XYZ file of C-alpha atoms in Angstrom:
712
model
C 102.654 70.051 85.432
C 98.942 69.732 84.673
C 96.316 72.194 86.198
C 93.697 69.870 87.389
C 91.762 71.655 90.162
C 92.741 75.831 89.023
C 92.080 77.052 92.652
C 94.833 74.625 94.001
C 98.527 77.303 94.601
C 100.942 76.409 91.639
C 104.614 78.000 92.142
C 104.282 81.675 90.598
C 106.633 82.268 87.409
C 108.273 85.443 88.515
C 108.750 84.190 92.359
C 112.767 82.787 91.950
C 113.802 86.160 90.402
C 111.895 88.314 93.258
C 112.827 86.450 96.009
C 116.275 86.633 95.122
C 116.396 89.780 94.057
C 117.849 89.610 90.244
C 114.598 90.915 89.114
C 115.264 93.723 86.798
C 113.550 96.978 86.885
C 113.897 99.709 85.033
C 116.668 100.780 86.780
C 118.614 98.373 86.774
C 118.531 97.693 82.934
C 121.316 98.937 80.544
C 120.542 101.775 77.772
C 123.988 102.444 75.968
C 124.610 106.168 75.426
C 121.383 107.090 77.272
C 120.843 110.780 78.237
C 119.682 111.516 81.771
C 116.577 113.850 82.257
C 115.535 115.712 85.138
C 112.282 117.424 85.402
C 112.445 121.454 86.379
C 108.672 121.715 88.257
C 106.718 124.992 89.555
C 107.644 125.812 93.103
C 104.404 127.765 93.107
C 100.635 126.478 93.603
C 99.432 128.762 91.086
C 101.246 131.434 89.138
C 101.594 133.008 85.555
C 104.988 132.088 83.607
C 106.560 135.648 83.225
C 109.909 134.487 81.641
C 112.235 131.675 82.119
C 115.892 132.093 82.437
C 118.287 129.382 81.526
C 122.363 128.840 81.633
C 124.030 128.465 78.998
C 123.828 124.633 77.810
C 126.890 122.897 76.870
C 127.210 120.682 74.110
C 124.869 117.767 73.913
C 122.907 119.060 76.697
C 119.236 119.891 75.833
C 115.998 121.495 77.125
C 112.665 120.271 76.578
C 109.960 122.281 77.047
C 106.465 123.234 75.584
C 107.794 124.315 72.543
C 109.028 120.828 71.824
C 105.909 118.828 71.527
C 104.998 118.838 67.863
C 101.515 117.451 68.278
C 99.171 118.192 70.902
C 100.600 119.471 74.889
C 97.780 117.505 76.606
C 98.069 114.831 77.895
C 95.268 111.688 76.783
C 93.277 110.869 79.889
C 88.987 111.779 79.758
C 89.642 115.227 79.706
C 92.535 117.022 77.730
C 93.235 119.334 80.794
C 96.654 118.501 81.808
C 99.706 119.684 79.664
C 102.600 117.675 79.535
C 105.014 120.859 79.970
C 103.350 124.131 81.584
C 102.063 126.338 79.020
C 101.041 129.939 80.425
C 100.191 129.156 84.147
C 101.136 126.462 86.419
C 98.532 125.319 88.519
C 100.338 123.272 91.557
C 103.303 123.023 92.947
C 105.509 120.065 91.269
C 104.171 120.755 87.905
C 106.476 119.848 85.369
C 107.642 123.090 83.379
C 110.597 121.625 81.112
C 113.819 119.095 80.806
C 116.891 118.984 81.118
C 118.797 116.250 79.216
C 122.243 115.486 78.862
C 124.785 112.546 79.280
C 126.018 113.333 82.732
C 123.849 113.230 85.596
C 125.331 115.593 88.228
C 125.662 117.904 85.202
C 122.197 117.527 84.359
C 121.312 117.742 88.348
C 123.770 121.103 88.106
C 122.020 123.402 85.305
C 118.214 122.289 86.690
C 119.740 123.748 89.656
C 120.668 127.076 87.589
C 117.208 127.561 86.032
C 115.432 130.730 87.161
C 111.593 130.688 86.786
C 110.252 134.267 86.964
C 106.469 134.282 88.298
C 103.597 136.019 89.213
C 101.993 134.541 91.480
C 97.835 134.449 91.594
C 95.330 133.567 94.263
C 94.934 129.759 94.430
C 92.099 127.436 95.991
C 93.431 125.081 98.364
C 90.178 123.293 100.142
C 86.923 121.825 99.121
C 85.438 124.051 101.065
C 86.855 127.408 99.145
C 86.671 125.563 95.944
C 82.732 125.322 96.405
C 82.547 128.915 98.004
C 83.695 130.055 94.579
C 85.618 132.889 95.799
C 88.260 131.923 92.897
C 87.455 130.810 90.097
C 90.447 128.623 88.862
C 87.906 126.085 86.720
C 84.958 126.608 84.747
C 82.267 128.628 86.443
C 81.943 126.850 89.615
C 85.328 124.903 89.745
C 83.817 121.285 88.991
C 85.394 119.380 86.976
C 82.813 116.630 87.663
C 78.941 117.318 88.881
C 76.911 114.358 89.022
C 73.348 113.763 90.192
C 71.249 110.277 90.169
C 68.776 109.237 92.359
C 66.089 106.595 92.369
C 62.631 105.931 93.929
C 61.120 109.602 95.833
C 63.376 110.910 98.376
C 61.087 113.700 98.850
C 57.821 111.121 99.785
C 59.397 109.495 102.435
C 61.017 112.719 104.401
C 57.706 113.350 106.736
C 56.454 109.875 107.382
C 60.242 109.107 108.400
C 60.525 108.550 112.096
C 64.135 109.151 112.416
C 66.411 111.265 110.269
C 70.020 111.197 111.191
C 72.554 113.297 109.533
C 76.141 113.076 109.988
C 79.340 114.033 107.891
C 82.327 111.663 107.313
C 86.185 112.622 105.788
C 89.078 110.663 104.097
C 92.330 112.348 103.191
C 95.127 111.821 100.952
C 96.947 108.130 100.508
C 100.501 107.819 98.860
C 100.494 104.400 96.353
C 104.390 104.036 97.782
C 105.297 101.005 95.081
C 108.080 99.471 95.192
C 109.550 100.988 92.398
C 109.339 104.834 91.512
C 107.780 105.688 87.946
C 110.190 105.984 84.934
C 110.497 105.553 81.550
C 112.957 105.554 78.642
C 112.867 106.292 74.900
C 114.649 105.800 72.062
C 114.815 106.218 68.406
C 114.729 103.947 66.216
C 114.559 103.335 62.336
C 112.151 106.765 62.290
C 110.037 105.029 65.759
C 109.805 106.181 69.116
C 110.329 103.415 70.945
C 109.319 103.912 75.251
C 110.669 101.625 77.936
C 108.933 101.616 81.498
C 107.111 100.716 84.673
C 103.664 100.827 83.936
C 100.492 99.352 83.877
C 98.737 100.498 80.951
C 100.488 100.395 77.728
C 98.067 101.360 75.213
C 97.356 104.710 77.677
C 100.549 105.767 77.129
C 100.677 104.749 73.143
C 97.740 106.891 72.385
C 99.002 109.770 74.770
C 102.602 109.385 72.988
C 100.880 109.704 69.366
C 98.900 112.461 70.561
C 101.864 114.430 72.043
C 103.906 113.144 68.701
C 101.119 114.428 65.713
C 102.530 111.015 64.176
C 100.825 107.847 62.454
C 99.991 105.326 65.140
C 102.415 103.044 63.728
C 105.418 104.950 64.898
C 105.488 104.205 68.755
C 105.817 101.491 70.272
C 105.444 100.938 74.109
C 107.053 97.994 76.205
C 106.505 97.437 79.790
C 109.269 96.653 81.660
C 109.172 94.479 84.864
C 106.716 96.701 86.891
C 107.291 96.911 91.055
C 104.329 97.768 92.334
C 100.952 100.155 90.963
C 97.957 100.214 92.691
C 96.943 102.696 90.570
C 99.474 104.487 90.606
C 100.717 103.826 87.130
C 98.076 103.928 85.339
C 97.299 106.905 84.022
C 100.214 109.332 85.287
C 102.886 107.393 83.570
C 101.153 108.588 80.120
C 102.683 112.045 81.366
C 106.547 111.061 81.537
C 106.019 108.948 78.364
C 105.124 111.884 76.057
C 108.177 113.704 77.876
C 110.661 111.307 77.180
C 108.893 111.118 73.719
C 109.499 114.842 73.062
C 112.590 114.723 74.278
C 113.968 111.294 72.157
C 112.487 112.992 69.086
C 114.459 116.286 69.416
C 117.748 114.763 70.531
C 117.447 111.065 68.228
C 118.989 109.553 71.450
C 118.260 107.260 73.910
C 116.780 109.582 77.573
C 116.179 108.366 80.621
C 113.582 109.532 83.142
C 113.542 107.804 86.447
C 112.251 109.376 89.864
C 114.029 109.152 92.969
C 111.205 108.735 95.710
C 111.352 111.928 97.250
C 110.570 113.694 93.438
C 108.051 110.354 93.054
C 106.013 111.626 96.538
C 106.058 115.362 95.822
C 105.015 115.393 92.284
C 102.394 111.965 91.637
C 98.974 111.415 92.018
C 97.339 110.681 95.261
C 93.888 108.781 96.357
C 91.303 111.504 96.581
C 90.211 113.002 99.700
C 86.731 113.189 100.301
C 83.720 115.058 102.434
C 80.745 112.810 102.385
C 77.625 113.742 103.939
C 75.021 111.341 104.572
C 71.388 112.164 105.460
C 69.425 108.950 106.592
C 65.774 108.099 106.965
C 64.550 105.069 108.965
C 60.649 104.069 109.308
C 59.793 102.623 112.858
C 60.979 99.387 112.445
C 64.810 100.370 111.701
C 64.684 99.762 108.041
C 66.284 102.367 106.009
C 63.571 104.159 103.508
C 65.951 106.770 102.258
C 69.370 108.087 102.194
C 70.461 111.545 100.382
C 74.398 111.778 100.033
C 76.464 114.638 99.216
C 79.915 113.475 97.848
C 83.278 115.633 97.500
C 86.361 114.931 96.115
C 89.661 117.079 96.176
C 90.525 116.311 92.618
C 93.815 119.036 92.786
C 94.885 121.176 90.029
C 93.583 118.752 86.849
C 90.923 116.783 86.033
C 92.551 113.433 85.511
C 90.269 110.607 85.847
C 88.604 112.208 89.090
C 84.974 111.948 87.321
C 85.613 108.017 86.957
C 86.846 107.994 90.475
C 83.564 110.023 91.920
C 81.399 107.833 89.898
C 82.426 104.782 91.711
C 82.498 106.498 95.515
C 78.624 107.876 94.469
C 77.615 104.418 93.412
C 78.798 103.373 96.553
C 77.958 105.430 98.913
C 74.638 103.424 99.802
C 76.888 100.614 101.148
C 75.480 97.063 101.099
C 72.535 97.945 101.946
C 68.638 97.592 100.040
C 67.416 101.400 99.887
C 64.590 101.849 97.801
C 64.632 105.897 97.700
C 67.605 107.026 96.931
C 69.339 110.894 95.683
C 73.251 111.666 95.779
C 74.945 114.371 94.164
C 78.649 113.710 93.495
C 81.938 116.728 92.999
C 85.289 116.451 91.887
C 86.393 119.839 92.849
C 89.166 121.600 91.321
C 91.823 122.973 93.475
C 95.694 123.996 93.797
C 96.481 121.278 95.072
C 98.473 117.942 93.818
C 96.635 116.104 91.316
C 94.751 112.956 92.638
C 94.058 109.752 90.593
C 93.462 106.283 90.510
C 94.412 104.187 94.156
C 93.119 100.680 94.722
C 89.625 100.798 95.494
C 89.002 103.758 93.537
C 86.719 105.747 95.548
C 85.350 102.705 97.216
C 87.195 103.368 100.687
C 85.936 106.390 100.974
C 82.519 105.597 99.924
C 82.361 102.614 102.507
C 84.317 104.178 105.383
C 81.229 106.622 105.339
C 78.540 103.986 105.182
C 79.800 102.033 107.822
C 80.610 104.452 110.066
C 77.556 105.655 109.062
C 75.335 102.913 110.322
C 77.617 102.360 113.479
C 76.427 106.411 114.032
C 72.645 105.236 113.444
C 73.022 101.953 115.361
C 73.872 103.737 118.988
C 71.491 106.677 118.570
C 68.653 104.153 118.773
C 70.088 101.943 120.675
C 69.877 98.730 118.342
C 72.644 95.947 117.922
C 74.758 97.162 114.853
C 75.096 93.699 112.756
C 71.082 93.333 113.382
C 70.721 96.556 112.224
C 72.800 95.695 109.362
C 71.479 92.423 108.548
C 67.654 93.853 108.314
C 69.125 96.039 105.803
C 71.553 93.934 103.894
C 71.196 93.995 99.821
C 69.726 90.472 98.504
C 69.014 88.916 95.146
C 66.310 90.605 93.448
C 66.893 93.359 95.009
C 67.759 96.635 93.022
C 70.938 98.573 93.673
C 71.733 102.404 93.992
C 71.266 103.260 90.265
C 68.415 100.552 89.934
C 70.125 97.668 88.675
C 69.335 94.247 89.555
C 70.905 92.051 91.429
C 70.688 88.668 89.408
C 73.202 86.401 91.599
C 73.087 85.228 94.941
C 74.156 87.693 97.204
C 76.248 86.018 100.537
C 76.341 88.533 102.446
C 74.808 86.834 105.421
C 76.670 83.684 104.913
C 80.053 85.958 104.555
C 79.004 88.101 108.281
C 78.526 84.208 110.174
C 81.973 83.371 108.855
C 83.932 86.234 110.235
C 81.643 86.503 113.553
C 82.709 82.829 114.118
C 86.669 83.467 113.109
C 87.151 86.800 115.041
C 84.429 86.204 118.006
C 82.964 89.376 117.159
C 79.808 89.585 118.422
C 80.741 88.176 122.258
C 83.593 90.648 122.137
C 81.668 93.544 120.929
C 79.592 93.165 124.380
C 82.802 92.814 126.375
C 85.174 95.009 125.296
C 82.823 98.228 126.460
C 84.426 100.520 128.849
C 87.712 98.610 128.654
C 89.605 100.889 125.551
C 89.734 97.132 123.346
C 87.068 97.297 120.789
C 86.550 95.468 117.841
C 84.704 96.791 114.480
C 82.960 94.991 111.644
C 82.394 96.543 107.750
C 80.213 95.133 104.848
C 81.004 95.907 101.409
C 81.298 95.058 97.979
C 83.396 95.983 94.633
C 81.750 96.023 90.948
C 84.121 94.230 88.650
C 85.265 95.620 85.520
C 84.754 99.167 84.035
C 81.174 100.592 84.743
C 78.223 100.221 82.670
C 78.877 99.935 78.979
C 82.870 100.608 79.394
C 84.045 97.076 78.225
C 81.686 96.457 75.482
C 81.758 100.186 73.881
C 85.130 102.168 75.436
C 87.210 99.133 75.959
C 86.926 96.530 73.355
C 89.272 93.681 74.837
C 91.306 91.625 72.193
C 93.321 88.617 73.252
C 95.470 86.565 71.095
C 96.976 83.146 71.444
C 99.055 81.511 69.304
C 100.196 78.186 69.041
C 103.430 77.193 68.038
C 104.982 73.788 65.992
C 106.505 72.249 69.405
C 103.094 72.841 71.527
C 103.380 75.948 73.451
C 101.211 78.524 73.527
C 101.960 81.975 74.099
C 99.237 84.492 75.500
C 99.415 88.129 73.941
C 97.821 90.817 76.320
C 97.855 94.484 76.995
C 97.286 93.402 80.849
C 100.594 93.480 82.822
C 102.222 91.482 85.978
C 102.418 94.607 88.349
C 103.387 92.398 91.457
C 99.731 91.113 91.454
C 99.919 87.402 89.844
C 98.284 88.476 86.886
C 101.017 86.366 84.502
C 100.672 82.968 87.062
C 96.730 83.468 86.663
C 96.351 83.892 82.758
C 98.525 80.726 82.340
C 96.903 78.950 84.657
C 93.478 79.803 82.859
C 94.852 78.573 79.291
C 96.815 75.444 80.650
C 93.671 74.729 82.509
C 91.773 75.034 79.486
C 93.611 73.876 76.747
C 94.746 70.601 79.252
C 98.558 71.488 78.922
C 101.581 71.373 81.024
C 101.278 74.487 82.611
C 105.458 74.988 81.861
C 103.748 75.119 78.050
C 101.716 78.454 78.127
C 104.194 81.328 77.736
C 103.298 85.260 79.077
C 106.115 87.858 78.964
C 105.754 92.047 79.151
C 103.501 93.274 76.717
C 104.354 95.053 73.975
C 102.656 96.979 71.583
C 103.923 95.874 68.479
C 103.584 92.241 69.104
C 100.109 92.362 71.546
C 96.547 93.232 70.922
C 94.716 95.720 72.847
C 93.007 94.041 75.906
C 92.445 96.918 77.921
C 94.055 98.556 81.122
C 95.300 96.814 84.201
C 92.681 98.399 86.270
C 89.619 97.847 87.949
C 90.189 94.273 88.865
C 89.392 92.870 85.568
C 92.512 91.619 84.415
C 91.557 87.848 85.848
C 87.260 88.008 85.322
C 87.376 89.850 81.953
C 90.785 89.449 80.560
C 91.133 85.651 81.488
C 87.631 84.752 80.834
C 88.727 86.053 76.948
C 91.408 84.245 77.634
C 89.153 80.991 78.260
C 87.229 81.494 75.078
C 90.089 81.754 72.933
C 91.567 78.346 74.614
C 88.968 76.514 74.274
C 88.356 77.357 70.666
C 91.892 76.534 69.987
C 91.242 73.593 71.880
C 88.346 72.465 69.437
C 90.996 73.235 66.750
C 93.856 71.571 68.212
C 96.909 70.013 65.355
C 99.659 68.613 66.827
C 102.847 70.325 66.074
C 101.202 72.361 63.916
C 100.841 76.647 64.258
C 97.821 78.128 64.641
C 96.012 81.763 65.995
C 93.045 82.548 67.418
C 92.150 85.939 68.187
C 89.063 87.058 70.377
C 87.001 89.678 71.406
C 84.973 90.829 74.917
C 81.348 89.397 74.741
C 79.263 91.546 76.782
C 76.918 89.451 79.097
C 73.001 89.395 77.880
C 70.354 91.380 79.580
C 72.750 94.286 81.083
C 71.153 97.721 80.405
C 72.966 101.131 81.362
C 72.386 104.389 80.611
C 75.494 106.354 81.285
C 73.786 109.622 80.849
C 71.579 109.618 83.584
C 73.414 106.815 85.945
C 70.672 104.129 85.734
C 70.664 100.552 85.312
C 73.146 98.322 85.809
C 76.725 99.711 86.622
C 78.299 96.554 86.816
C 77.695 92.904 85.759
C 78.735 91.311 88.815
C 79.725 92.476 92.607
C 82.644 90.587 94.443
C 81.432 91.006 98.394
C 83.346 91.307 101.897
C 83.123 91.856 105.311
C 86.025 92.738 107.759
C 87.160 92.535 111.215
C 89.305 94.751 112.946
C 90.393 94.367 117.255
C 91.887 97.048 118.851
C 93.231 98.330 121.664
C 94.455 102.232 122.818
C 96.653 103.216 125.325
C 95.335 105.603 127.414
C 98.619 107.750 128.126
C 100.068 107.690 124.450
C 96.422 107.291 122.650
C 98.697 105.112 120.366
C 96.496 101.951 118.492
C 97.452 98.398 118.388
C 95.849 95.910 116.149
C 95.377 92.680 117.940
C 93.262 90.897 115.408
C 92.325 90.924 111.832
C 89.741 88.844 110.030
C 88.220 88.362 106.711
C 85.662 86.914 104.438
C 85.175 87.336 101.041
C 83.438 86.042 98.039
C 85.574 86.272 94.619
C 83.505 83.590 92.951
C 86.298 80.998 92.074
C 89.536 81.565 93.185
C 92.257 80.909 90.490
C 94.976 80.426 92.810
C 94.311 80.482 96.333
C 97.363 81.305 97.557
C 98.012 84.716 94.782
C 94.188 85.763 96.272
C 95.556 84.959 99.383
C 98.336 87.623 98.992
C 95.854 90.213 97.861
C 93.873 89.695 100.651
C 96.936 90.124 102.701
C 98.337 93.297 101.107
C 94.860 95.142 100.517
C 93.829 94.858 103.956
C 97.239 95.569 105.489
C 97.082 98.853 102.687
C 93.627 99.974 104.430
C 94.574 99.611 107.692
C 97.317 102.191 106.857
C 95.037 104.105 104.996
C 93.096 104.824 108.065
C 95.589 104.749 111.011
C 99.412 105.865 110.309
C 99.294 106.997 106.799
C 99.206 110.963 107.291
C 99.133 113.269 104.223
C 98.462 117.141 104.516
C 98.507 120.166 102.086
C 99.707 123.281 103.461
C 98.301 125.863 100.722
C 99.279 123.495 98.070
C 102.299 122.249 99.333
C 103.041 118.684 100.710
C 103.682 118.757 104.434
C 104.594 114.926 104.395
C 107.253 114.799 101.345
C 109.833 111.931 101.777
C 109.638 108.591 103.098
C 110.842 109.988 106.380
C 107.298 112.034 106.798
C 105.346 109.741 105.227
C 105.186 106.482 107.462
C 103.276 103.201 106.445
C 102.959 99.962 107.565
C 105.716 97.486 107.890
C 104.931 93.636 108.752
C 105.238 94.292 112.412
C 102.304 97.021 112.581
C 99.934 94.479 112.121
C 99.291 90.682 113.380
C 98.411 87.743 111.160
C 95.737 87.877 108.916
C 92.884 85.204 108.718
C 91.059 85.106 105.701
C 88.418 82.216 104.261
C 86.402 82.438 101.226
C 82.699 82.421 100.812
C 82.544 81.885 97.211
C 79.627 82.263 94.171
C 80.705 81.562 91.535
C 80.192 84.123 88.577
C 79.037 82.591 85.156
C 80.242 84.942 82.568
C 84.272 84.832 84.865
C 87.171 82.387 83.974
C 86.111 78.909 85.564
C 83.516 81.294 87.541
C 86.333 83.643 88.650
C 85.183 87.613 90.164
C 87.205 90.550 90.701
C 89.806 90.365 93.682
C 92.553 92.721 94.023
C 90.429 95.998 94.649
C 87.859 94.526 97.019
C 90.593 93.377 99.706
C 91.462 97.127 100.750
C 88.202 98.491 100.769
C 86.965 97.680 104.165
C 89.591 96.958 106.379
C 89.860 101.235 106.640
C 86.126 100.901 108.122
C 86.724 98.560 110.115
C 89.828 99.927 112.273
C 87.757 103.291 112.533
C 84.588 101.155 113.969
C 87.244 99.489 116.298
C 88.469 102.873 117.387
C 85.512 104.112 118.065
C 84.254 101.259 119.895
C 86.929 101.236 122.211
C 86.877 104.726 122.958
C 83.823 105.009 123.038
C 82.877 108.177 121.470
C 82.344 108.536 117.549
C 84.731 109.490 115.339
C 83.943 111.013 111.632
C 87.578 110.782 109.657
C 90.709 109.078 108.668
C 93.630 108.402 109.103
C 92.935 108.333 113.008
C 96.017 109.702 114.738
C 96.823 109.373 118.442
C 96.521 113.851 117.980
C 92.741 113.093 117.049
C 91.976 110.485 119.392
C 93.382 113.020 122.147
C 91.708 115.773 121.453
C 88.300 113.862 120.853
C 89.292 111.590 124.098
C 89.716 114.648 126.208
C 87.170 117.336 124.566
C 84.381 114.792 122.790
C 82.921 114.530 119.818
C 82.389 117.420 117.661
C 79.231 115.847 115.634
């Protein structure tokens, strides 16, 4: 099959096995004579480790702890603050202390249960507010893993002249990834090298972490991605911890070691979406034009920094929303607490930011008694405007067309008027996502490299480190290569990455795989096509080329944070039950600008999954922590949406192709989950006729607001 129209759907290369249930994930794979591993975890949120009392270990059973990390007992992420195994102090409930490893799984479980850890409990910090007060210092001088400030214009100059000033606070909670397949790694020792096979998004992240943990040469570690049942960011940085732990066990035992979580353990100890506390102070002139915004953004990073500083950057760059504001002053802080560590999650700080920005627009419009859609249109960004960081929007911004499209699809404007005082509500959110790594990250940090190899039978293999995890990357990259090379789709080969075979094309994060890596594949394919010799082998290696004219100051956060943006608008329609305070979602409509859709069916799948994930975040996905212990700790306690919870999601594309993307493609995956939570919250508050300022919106919250009124 030749690819003549790159947007026209093709059959995904992984579809048959997944539909039939024959795909082999890590737990389905057989590893001869493998030892089982079980993690002993802290039961205290913050405490000194005084001593550990071990049972007598039978022959063939092992304890793996901090003393078995021959290199550096710190995980290589952004900062080196999180240990593979606890040292002198534990900082959250669930922190790994040691592994018990042995040939019989039941015996490993029994031995683990007999270990007694003696603690000296220390005072903990469990809320953003307490961390900010610094009553107890658990990190640095101020409990801040990151404290950023940036701005543009002169906010002070407009404070006295503003006709209207509004200040309001917004809050969001945790969100659990609930990927299909729990976390897992299997390590083996082969010819003096450590090989790790596992469920992951970023093979080279794990390789870097393992190399430093073992203190070995780079070529002594091999990382292989097994079929991965979902990630959503949860398998970005966290698997590096497991990789280092398994590697240490392999090195000590010289055996194959299998560490695979069950679902409860996965929920109780892996990273979550960052809870947020965002305050916006907004200044308007007499014509209702936004002339200034001050934002104070606070995230709960949990016990270790992880990648919270990067999530925070995304949040503070998006918190102004999709609006043109000339005077901006933003502060963002990621606070250390003794809660579970938070990390990467689809949208990467965007859902928190746009929840605040969009609810804020609704709140202001209500206060000044102006139609909210007119208010939004008056303030929308357009080509030639400057971003919150002072970067230039160089491309057409199709937000008016996107809004018109979703308005017509949903009959939003008419329903908004008709639903007053009916317990029915409809809400619209407007938002964006900056594709790829921030600023100069792709050029100076990632430095992605791609290889294409043509074999004598004229088939071509793609060598990249980017993974298929259900999002369709394998099919998309194959289409890009086949389309440029003008060869049958079936003649392009894509296999799961193995660091012994593939160059480092960067991680599968930041909605960069199609836009960034796909463009490098396209360039490599163009070179190969130009030098094609039938029945002859050849290789082409290409590196990332940064578009010209973009500037970024990473210290001051000034300039082009992203080279291009994807845009969207969501409309959600709801009805509130006056007796049970339950909310039914009666309609969902979306319109997106993703550049050029490489495969419309894959894009549609991303839209449906992403929108549903955002709706779950805002409605039913309740996860709270008390004194550092998660209250919702199992799949029974933590509720996620099913196919029956939401109606059909109607979607249309209103695309402005990106010249530096393959065939004009921009980012898709994260954009689709950013706006639906905000649209849902707006719809619910319109239904009850009272403002809301937090998610998830539970029946209990609605009962309190409807009976007692909003506190704000």
